[in-house]
XYZ file of C-alpha atoms in Angstrom:
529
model
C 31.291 1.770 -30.266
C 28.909 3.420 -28.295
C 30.074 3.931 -24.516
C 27.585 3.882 -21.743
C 28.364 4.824 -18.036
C 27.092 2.815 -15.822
C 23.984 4.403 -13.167
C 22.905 2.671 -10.156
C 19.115 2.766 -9.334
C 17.158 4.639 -7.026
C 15.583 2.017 -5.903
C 17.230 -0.256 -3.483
C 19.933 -1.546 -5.060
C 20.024 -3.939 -4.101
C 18.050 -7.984 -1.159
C 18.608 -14.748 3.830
C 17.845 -15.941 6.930
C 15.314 -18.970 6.881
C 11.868 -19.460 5.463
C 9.231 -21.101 6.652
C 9.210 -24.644 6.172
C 5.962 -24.505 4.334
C 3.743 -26.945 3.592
C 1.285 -24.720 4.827
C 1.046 -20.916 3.835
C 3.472 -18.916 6.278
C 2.336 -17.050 9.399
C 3.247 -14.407 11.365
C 4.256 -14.999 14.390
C 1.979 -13.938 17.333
C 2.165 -9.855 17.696
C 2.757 -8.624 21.280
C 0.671 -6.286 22.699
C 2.587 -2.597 23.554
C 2.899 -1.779 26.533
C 0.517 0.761 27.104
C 2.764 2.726 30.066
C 6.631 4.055 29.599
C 7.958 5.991 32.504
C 8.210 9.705 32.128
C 5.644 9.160 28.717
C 2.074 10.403 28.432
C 0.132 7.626 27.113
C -0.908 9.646 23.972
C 2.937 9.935 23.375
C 3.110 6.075 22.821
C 3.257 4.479 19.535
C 1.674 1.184 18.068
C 4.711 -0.625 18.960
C 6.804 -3.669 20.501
C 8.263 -1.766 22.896
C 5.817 0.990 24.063
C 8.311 3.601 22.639
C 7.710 7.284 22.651
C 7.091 9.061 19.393
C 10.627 10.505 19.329
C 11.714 7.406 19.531
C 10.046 5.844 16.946
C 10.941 8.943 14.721
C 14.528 7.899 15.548
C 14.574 4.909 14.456
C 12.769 5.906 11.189
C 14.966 8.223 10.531
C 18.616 6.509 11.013
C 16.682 3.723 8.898
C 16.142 6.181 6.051
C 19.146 7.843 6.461
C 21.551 4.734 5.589
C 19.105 3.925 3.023
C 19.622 7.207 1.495
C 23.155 7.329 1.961
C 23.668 4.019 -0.441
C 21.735 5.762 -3.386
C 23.303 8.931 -2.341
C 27.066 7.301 -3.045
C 25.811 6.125 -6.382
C 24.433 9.325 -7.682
C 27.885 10.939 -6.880
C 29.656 8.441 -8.818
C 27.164 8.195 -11.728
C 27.549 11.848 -12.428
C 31.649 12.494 -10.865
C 32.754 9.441 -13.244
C 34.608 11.017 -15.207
C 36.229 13.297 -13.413
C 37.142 10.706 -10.756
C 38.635 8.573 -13.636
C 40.566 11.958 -14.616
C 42.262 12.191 -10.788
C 42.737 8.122 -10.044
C 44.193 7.131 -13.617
C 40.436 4.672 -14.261
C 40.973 3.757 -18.065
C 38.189 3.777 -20.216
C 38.171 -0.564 -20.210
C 37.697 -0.371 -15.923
C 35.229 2.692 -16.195
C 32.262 0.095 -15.475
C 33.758 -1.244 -12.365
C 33.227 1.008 -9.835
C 29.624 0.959 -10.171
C 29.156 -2.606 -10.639
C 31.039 -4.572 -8.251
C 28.620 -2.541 -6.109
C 26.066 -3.925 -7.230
C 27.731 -7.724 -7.694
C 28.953 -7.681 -3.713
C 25.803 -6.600 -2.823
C 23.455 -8.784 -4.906
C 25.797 -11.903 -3.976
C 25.323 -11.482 -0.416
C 21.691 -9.910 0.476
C 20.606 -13.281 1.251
C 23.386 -14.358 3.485
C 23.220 -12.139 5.513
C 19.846 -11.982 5.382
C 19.787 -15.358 6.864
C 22.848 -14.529 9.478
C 21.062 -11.495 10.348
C 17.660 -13.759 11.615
C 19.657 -15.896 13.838
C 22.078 -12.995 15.637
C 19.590 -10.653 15.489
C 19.259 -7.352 12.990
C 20.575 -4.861 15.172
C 24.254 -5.959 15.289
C 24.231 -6.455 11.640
C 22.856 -3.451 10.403
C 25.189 -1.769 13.161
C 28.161 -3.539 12.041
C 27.083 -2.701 8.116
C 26.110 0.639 8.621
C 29.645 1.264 10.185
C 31.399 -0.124 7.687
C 29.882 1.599 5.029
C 30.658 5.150 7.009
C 34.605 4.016 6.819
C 34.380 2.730 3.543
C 33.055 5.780 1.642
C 35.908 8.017 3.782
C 37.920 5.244 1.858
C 36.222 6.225 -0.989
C 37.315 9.851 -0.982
C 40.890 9.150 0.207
C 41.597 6.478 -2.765
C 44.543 7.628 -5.278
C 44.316 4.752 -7.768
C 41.670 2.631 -9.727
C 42.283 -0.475 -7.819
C 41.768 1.567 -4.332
C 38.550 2.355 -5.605
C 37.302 -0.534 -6.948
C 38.412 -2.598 -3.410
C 36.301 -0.118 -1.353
C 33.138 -0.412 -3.601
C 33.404 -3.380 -3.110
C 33.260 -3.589 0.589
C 30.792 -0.827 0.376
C 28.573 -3.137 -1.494
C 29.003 -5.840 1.382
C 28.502 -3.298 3.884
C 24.894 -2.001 2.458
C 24.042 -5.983 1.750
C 24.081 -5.662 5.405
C 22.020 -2.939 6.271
C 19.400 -3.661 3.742
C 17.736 -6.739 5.035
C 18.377 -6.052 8.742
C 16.455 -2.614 8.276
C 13.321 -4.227 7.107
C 13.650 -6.759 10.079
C 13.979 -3.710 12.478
C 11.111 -2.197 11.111
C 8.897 -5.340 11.729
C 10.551 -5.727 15.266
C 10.003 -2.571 15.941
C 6.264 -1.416 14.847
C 3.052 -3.371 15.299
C 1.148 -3.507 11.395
C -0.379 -0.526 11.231
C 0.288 3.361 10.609
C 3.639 3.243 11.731
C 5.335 0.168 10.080
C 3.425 1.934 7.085
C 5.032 5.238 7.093
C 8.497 3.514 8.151
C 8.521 1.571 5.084
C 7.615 4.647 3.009
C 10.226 7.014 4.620
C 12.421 4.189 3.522
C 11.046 4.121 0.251
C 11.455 8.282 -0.131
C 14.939 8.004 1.116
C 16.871 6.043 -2.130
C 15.254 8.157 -5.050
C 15.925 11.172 -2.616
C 19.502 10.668 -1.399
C 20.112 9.161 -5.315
C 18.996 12.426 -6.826
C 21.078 14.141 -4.163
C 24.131 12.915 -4.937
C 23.311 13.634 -8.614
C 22.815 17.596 -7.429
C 26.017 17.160 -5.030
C 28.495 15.635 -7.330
C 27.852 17.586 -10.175
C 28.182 21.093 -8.139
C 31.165 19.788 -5.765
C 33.152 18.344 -9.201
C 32.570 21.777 -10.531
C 33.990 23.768 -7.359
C 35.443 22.403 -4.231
C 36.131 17.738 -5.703
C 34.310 15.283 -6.013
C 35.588 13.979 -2.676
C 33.835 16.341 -0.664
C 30.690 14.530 -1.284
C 32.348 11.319 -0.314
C 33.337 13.408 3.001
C 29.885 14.923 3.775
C 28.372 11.300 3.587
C 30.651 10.015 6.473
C 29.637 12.958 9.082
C 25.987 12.425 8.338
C 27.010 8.214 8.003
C 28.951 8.504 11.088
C 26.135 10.924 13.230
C 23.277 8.228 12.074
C 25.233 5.013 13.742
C 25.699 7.117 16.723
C 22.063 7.814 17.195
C 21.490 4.279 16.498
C 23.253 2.774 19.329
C 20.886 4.236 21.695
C 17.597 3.986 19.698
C 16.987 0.789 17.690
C 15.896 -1.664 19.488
C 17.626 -5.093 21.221
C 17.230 -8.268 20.196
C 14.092 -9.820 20.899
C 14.871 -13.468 21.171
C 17.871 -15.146 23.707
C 21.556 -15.255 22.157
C 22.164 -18.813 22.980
C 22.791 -21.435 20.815
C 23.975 -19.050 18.202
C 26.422 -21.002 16.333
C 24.382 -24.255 16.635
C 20.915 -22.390 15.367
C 23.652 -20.834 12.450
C 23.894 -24.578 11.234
C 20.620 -26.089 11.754
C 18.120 -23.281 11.300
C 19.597 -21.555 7.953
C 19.052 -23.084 4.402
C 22.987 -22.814 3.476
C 22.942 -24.722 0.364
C 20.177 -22.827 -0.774
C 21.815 -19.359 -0.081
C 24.875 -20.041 -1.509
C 23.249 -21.535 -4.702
C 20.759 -18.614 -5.482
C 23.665 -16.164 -4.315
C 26.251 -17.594 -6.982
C 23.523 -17.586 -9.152
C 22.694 -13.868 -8.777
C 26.001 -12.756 -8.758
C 27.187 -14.761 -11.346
C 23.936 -13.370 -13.920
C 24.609 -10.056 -12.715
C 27.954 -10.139 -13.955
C 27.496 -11.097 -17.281
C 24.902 -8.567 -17.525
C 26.717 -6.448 -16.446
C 29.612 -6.862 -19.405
C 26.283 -6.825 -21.830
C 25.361 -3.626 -20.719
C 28.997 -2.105 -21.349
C 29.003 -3.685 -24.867
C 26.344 -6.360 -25.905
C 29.046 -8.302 -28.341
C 30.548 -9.354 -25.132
C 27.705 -11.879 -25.219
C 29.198 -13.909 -27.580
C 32.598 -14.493 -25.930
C 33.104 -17.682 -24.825
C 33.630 -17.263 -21.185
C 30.621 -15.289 -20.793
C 28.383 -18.223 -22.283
C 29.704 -20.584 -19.884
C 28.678 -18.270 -17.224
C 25.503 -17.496 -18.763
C 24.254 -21.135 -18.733
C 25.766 -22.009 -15.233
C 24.299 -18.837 -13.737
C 20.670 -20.088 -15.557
C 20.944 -23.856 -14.495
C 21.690 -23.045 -10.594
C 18.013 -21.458 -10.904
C 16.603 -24.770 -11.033
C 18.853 -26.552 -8.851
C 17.625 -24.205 -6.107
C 13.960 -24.736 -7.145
C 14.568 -28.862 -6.719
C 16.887 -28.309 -3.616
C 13.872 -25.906 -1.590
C 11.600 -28.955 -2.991
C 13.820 -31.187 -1.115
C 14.083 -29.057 2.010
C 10.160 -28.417 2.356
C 9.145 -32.067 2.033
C 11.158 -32.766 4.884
C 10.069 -30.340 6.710
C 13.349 -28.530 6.883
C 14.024 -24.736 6.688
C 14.348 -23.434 3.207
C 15.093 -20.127 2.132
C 11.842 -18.955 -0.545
C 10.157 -22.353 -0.034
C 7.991 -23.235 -3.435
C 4.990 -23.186 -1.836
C 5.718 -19.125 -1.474
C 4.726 -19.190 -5.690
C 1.120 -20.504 -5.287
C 0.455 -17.471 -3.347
C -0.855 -15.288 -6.152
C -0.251 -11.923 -4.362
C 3.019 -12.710 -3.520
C 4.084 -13.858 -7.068
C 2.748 -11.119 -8.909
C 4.638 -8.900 -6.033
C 7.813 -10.090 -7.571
C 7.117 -9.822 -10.451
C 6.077 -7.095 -10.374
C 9.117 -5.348 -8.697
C 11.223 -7.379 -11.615
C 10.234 -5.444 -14.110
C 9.679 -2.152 -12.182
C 12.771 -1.461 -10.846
C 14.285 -2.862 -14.794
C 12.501 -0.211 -16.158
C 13.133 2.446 -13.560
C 17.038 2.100 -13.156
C 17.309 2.131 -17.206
C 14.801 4.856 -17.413
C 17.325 7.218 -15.037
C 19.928 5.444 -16.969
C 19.182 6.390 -20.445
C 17.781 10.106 -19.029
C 20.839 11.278 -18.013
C 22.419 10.069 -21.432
C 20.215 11.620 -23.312
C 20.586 14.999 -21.819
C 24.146 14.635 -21.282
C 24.824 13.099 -25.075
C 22.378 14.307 -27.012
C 21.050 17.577 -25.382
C 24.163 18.920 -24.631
C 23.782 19.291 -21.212
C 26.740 19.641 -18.595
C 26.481 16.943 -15.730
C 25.350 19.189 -13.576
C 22.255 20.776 -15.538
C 21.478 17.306 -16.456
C 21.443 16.260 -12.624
C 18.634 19.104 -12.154
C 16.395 18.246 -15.016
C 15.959 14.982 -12.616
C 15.005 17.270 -9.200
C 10.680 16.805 -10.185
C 11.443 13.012 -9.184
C 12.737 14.417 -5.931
C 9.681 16.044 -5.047
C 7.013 13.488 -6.901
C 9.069 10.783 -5.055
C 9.362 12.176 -1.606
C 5.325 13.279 -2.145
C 4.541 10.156 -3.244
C 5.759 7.557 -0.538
C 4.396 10.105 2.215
C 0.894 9.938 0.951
C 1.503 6.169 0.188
C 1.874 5.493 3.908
C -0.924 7.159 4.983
C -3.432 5.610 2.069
C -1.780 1.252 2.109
C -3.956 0.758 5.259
C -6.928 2.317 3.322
C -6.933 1.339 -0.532
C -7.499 -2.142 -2.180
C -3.699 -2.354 -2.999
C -3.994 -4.149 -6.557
C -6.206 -0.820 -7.204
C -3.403 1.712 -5.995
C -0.443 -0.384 -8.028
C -2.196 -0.820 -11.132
C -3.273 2.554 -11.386
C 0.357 3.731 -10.742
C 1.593 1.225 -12.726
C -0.716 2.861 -16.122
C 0.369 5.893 -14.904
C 4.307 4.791 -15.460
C 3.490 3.663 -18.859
C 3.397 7.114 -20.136
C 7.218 8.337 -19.120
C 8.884 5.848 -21.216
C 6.723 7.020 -23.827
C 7.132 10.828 -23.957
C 10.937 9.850 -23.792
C 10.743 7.457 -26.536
C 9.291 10.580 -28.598
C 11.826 13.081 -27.148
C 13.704 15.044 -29.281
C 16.170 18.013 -28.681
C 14.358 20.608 -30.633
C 11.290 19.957 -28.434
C 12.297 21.282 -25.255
C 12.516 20.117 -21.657
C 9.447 21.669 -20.696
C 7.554 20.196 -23.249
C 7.513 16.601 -22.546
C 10.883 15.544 -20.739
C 9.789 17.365 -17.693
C 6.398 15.561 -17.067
C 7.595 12.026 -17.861
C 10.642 12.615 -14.969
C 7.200 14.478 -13.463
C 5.401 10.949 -13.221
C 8.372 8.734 -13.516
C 9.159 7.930 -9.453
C 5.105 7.672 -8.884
C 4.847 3.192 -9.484
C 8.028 2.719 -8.254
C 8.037 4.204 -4.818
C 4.004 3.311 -3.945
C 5.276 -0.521 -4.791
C 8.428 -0.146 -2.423
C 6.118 0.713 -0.050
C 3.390 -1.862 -0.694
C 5.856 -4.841 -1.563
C 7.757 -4.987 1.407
C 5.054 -5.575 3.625
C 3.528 -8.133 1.178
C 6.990 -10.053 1.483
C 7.357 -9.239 4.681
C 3.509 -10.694 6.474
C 4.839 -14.305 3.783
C 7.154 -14.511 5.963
C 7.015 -15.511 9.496
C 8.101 -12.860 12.292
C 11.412 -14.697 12.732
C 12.091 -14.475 9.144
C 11.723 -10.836 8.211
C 15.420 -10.265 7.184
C 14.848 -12.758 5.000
C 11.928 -11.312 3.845
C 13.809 -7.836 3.211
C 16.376 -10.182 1.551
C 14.413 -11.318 -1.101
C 12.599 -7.904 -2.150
C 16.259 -6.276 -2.696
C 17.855 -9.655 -4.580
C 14.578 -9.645 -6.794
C 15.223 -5.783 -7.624
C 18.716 -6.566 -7.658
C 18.013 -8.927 -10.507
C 15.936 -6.732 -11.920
C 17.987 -3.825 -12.385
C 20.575 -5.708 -13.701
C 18.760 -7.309 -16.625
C 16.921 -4.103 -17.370
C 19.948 -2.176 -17.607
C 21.711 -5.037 -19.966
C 18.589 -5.266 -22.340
C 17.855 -1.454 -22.753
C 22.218 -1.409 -23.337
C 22.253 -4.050 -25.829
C 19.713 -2.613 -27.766
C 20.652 0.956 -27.610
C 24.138 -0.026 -28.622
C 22.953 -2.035 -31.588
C 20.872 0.853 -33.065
C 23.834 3.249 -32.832
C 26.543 1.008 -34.104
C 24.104 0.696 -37.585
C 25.261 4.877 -37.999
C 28.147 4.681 -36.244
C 27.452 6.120 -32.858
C 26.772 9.400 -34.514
C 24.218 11.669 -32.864
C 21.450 10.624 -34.865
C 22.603 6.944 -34.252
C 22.668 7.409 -30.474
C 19.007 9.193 -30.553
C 17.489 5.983 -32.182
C 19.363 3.859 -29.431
C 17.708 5.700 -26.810
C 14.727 6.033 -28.308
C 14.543 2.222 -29.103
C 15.231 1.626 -25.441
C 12.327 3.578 -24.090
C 10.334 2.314 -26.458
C 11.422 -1.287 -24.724
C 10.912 0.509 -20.953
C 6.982 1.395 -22.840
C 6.031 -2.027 -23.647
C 7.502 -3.402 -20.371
C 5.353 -1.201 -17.969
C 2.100 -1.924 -20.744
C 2.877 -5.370 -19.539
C 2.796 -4.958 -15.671
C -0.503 -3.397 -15.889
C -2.600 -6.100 -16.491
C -0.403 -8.158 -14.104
C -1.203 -5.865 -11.449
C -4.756 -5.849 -12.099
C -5.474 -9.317 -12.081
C -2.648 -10.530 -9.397
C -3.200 -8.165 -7.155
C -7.198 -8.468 -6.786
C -7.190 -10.272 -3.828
C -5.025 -8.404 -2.014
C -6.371 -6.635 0.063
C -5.527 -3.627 2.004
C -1.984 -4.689 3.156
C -1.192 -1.928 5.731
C -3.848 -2.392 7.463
C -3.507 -3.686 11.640
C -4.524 -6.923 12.085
């Protein structure tokens, strides 16, 4: 049976505070004017802000933003190329070598939205604070651990912790920039950071687990972890509304029922997926078919229980109305299937290299370092061009452009080379992804009002969440098939691949059109208002 290790995406891995109540399309709440004088600061030092901050400031907060961002993909490369070597030194067997990875992913999908919605009623600045904390002792927890369950426990926690940070640090970016160049560029410094820090840790755990351990990654990420939180303290910015009436505006103001429902539902999909994507006969066992149908019917009990909330004019978490909004549909859609096809794309890359190349970890790691640079290119000029270019122009154009690295993969063999055709599609691979990062957050983000934007950040990372998952269990599935028909010989696992980029192919030939046509009317969305 073929055996597939399990890699997290690049993209955010993972995304509730209260919607609008929405009978009418959602607003933003009115934008302040910044202040336009700061003691001790020039006036040409002052950014478009809330807060008439200096430029270091704002470069701060941009970068302890990114930097926790980075860290969570950074974690996840180590592990997706140190596997087996950690499962050497804890004792992992082969049956829990999934684990690690995904209960990352389950904690975190199972939560974005609950704290999401805790994090618009306290306020995002304890709650990233608090998560970004945690997730500094956790990964020291990481490198410490001695057995399998160890591990497991503090992934787990990790997963909570980053659930945290995720949907706080899009509300702190709202709070803290006016629309504009700067909320632009601190979405796409966000955006560079996960493909960066994920093919970091790739680079790092493969030379560290060839030298000095595996650990020392683990230990590296808690002095840069623990120097970002410190920085924080003093630069991101207080809470804007009063603190009273927290516990009361907890009860009344957040859609619980609704959170709890989509959350089960998320987590409880993602875990069967996740068994798929280990071995796709695990389908047919019983308790996973139970699961399968509960985790698809609490879909439409949310949709009926939002219904419920919205006609009586009660806050629900994505109210329906949200889905008549054709740019903000297609938006979700449209990260769906991106960040499916991305995650298994990196997924079945490494594989191939590793598996059917030959590769060591480590020279498979740096076959992936032209994403780093495309990627970290990429959401730069992104952020300077959103405020200037019809957005359903720049996504669909990216989005043809991502058709062709499934396909050069899907036609990949060993004898070819690496410079032949495997480096351009991991050339052109991060280019779709990381402009829509960029350009999908602040479409989710102006849906929802400004005392929603956690919420907002919530449901971007729960729908790639989602999306990840199920690409990573389809691709599996029918990768696994294929080689099981030759019994996971070599030949047997190049077909598998190759049949799964074939699937990534026609997936990304589907989001073009949906692009085109969904995104027409969107308008430039980093543009001030």
């Amino acid at each position: 049976m073929l055996k597939l290790r399990t890699l997290q995406s690049s993209a955010p891995a993972m995304a509730i505070a209260s919607a609008p109540m929405a009978s009418a399309p959602a607003q933003m709440d009115p934008e302040p004017e910044p202040r336009q004088e700061k003691e001790d600061v020039p006036a040409s030092a002052i950014v478009s802000s809330r807060h008439g901050m200096s430029r270091l400031q704002a470069s701060l907060i941009i970068m302890v933003l990114t930097g926790i961002s980075s860290l969570n993909t950074l974690g996840s490369g180590v592990l997706t190329i140190s596997l087996p070597a950690i499962a050497r030194d804890i004792g992992l067997d082969e049956a829990l070598l999934l684990w690690p990875p995904s209960v990352y992913a389950l904690a975190a999908g199972c939560t974005l939205l609950i704290f999401g919605a805790v994090s618009d009623v306290v306020g995002p600045r304890p709650v990233w604070l608090t998560g970004a904390a945690m997730y500094g002792a956790f990964t020291l927890g990481v490198g410490l651990c001695r057995t399998a369950s160890q591990l497991i426990a503090f992934r787990t926690v990790l997963g909570l912790a980053i659930a945290m940070c995720l949907p706080a640090a899009v509300s702190l970016t709202t709070q803290s920039f006016l629309p504009g160049r700067w909320r632009n560029m601190a979405f796409a410094f966000q955006g560079m950071g996960q493909p960066l820090g994920y093919s970091l840790g790739l680079i790092l755990g493969g030379v560290f687990t060839d030298t000095i351990g595996w650990r020392w990654a683990y230990y590296i990420s808690l002095i840069i972890n623990t120097l970002l939180v410190i920085c924080a303290v003093f630069v991101l910015p207080g809470r804007q509304h009063d603190n009273k009436n927290v516990l009361a505006r907890l009860r009344h103001d957040t859609d619980w029922v609704g959170a709890l429902t989509l959350s089960s539902s998320l987590g409880i999909l993602s875990y069967v997926l996740a068994s798929i994507s280990k071995d796709y006969q695990q389908v047919k066992l019983a308790y996973n078919i139970v699961l399968l149908v509960l985790g698809i019917l609490l879909l439409p009990a949310f949709v009926l229980w939002v219904g419920y909330r919205e006609r009586n004019n009660l806050p629900a978490l994505v109210p329906n109305s949200l889905w008549k909004n054709a740019v903000f549909s297609t938006t979700c859609i449209t990260v769906f299937v991106t960040w499916a096809v991305f995650n298994a794309f990196q997924y079945f890359g490494a594989l191939y290299f590793e598996r059917v190349v030959h590769t060591t970890a480590l020279e498979a790691s740096i076959r992936f370092l032209p994403m780093v640079f495309v990627g970290a290119g990429t959401n730069i000029v992104t952020g300077f061009l959103v405020d200037k270019v019809e957005v359903g122009l720049m996504v669909s154009i990216t989005a043809a452009i991502n058709v062709v690295p499934p396909l050069l993969m899907a036609l990949s063999t060993p004898s070819r080379g690496y410079w032949r055709g495997d480096f351009f599609a991991m050339l052109l691979s991060p280019l779709h992804p990381d402009v829509l990062f960029t350009v999908s957050n602040l479409i989710i983000a102006k849906a929802y009002p400004g005392k929603s934007q956690s919420l907002a950040g919530a449901v971007f990372n729960a729908v790639s969440q989602i999306g990840n998952s199920v690409g990573l269990a389809v691709t599996a599935a029918i990768a696994s098939s294929l080689a099981q028909r030759k019994d996971n010989s070599e030949e047997g696992l190049l077909d598998g691949y190759h049949a799964a980029f074939w699937t990534m192919f026609a997936a990304m030939a589907i989001v073009v059109p949906i692009t085109y046509f969904g995104l027409r009317r969107g308008g430039k969305v980093g543009a001030t208002d």
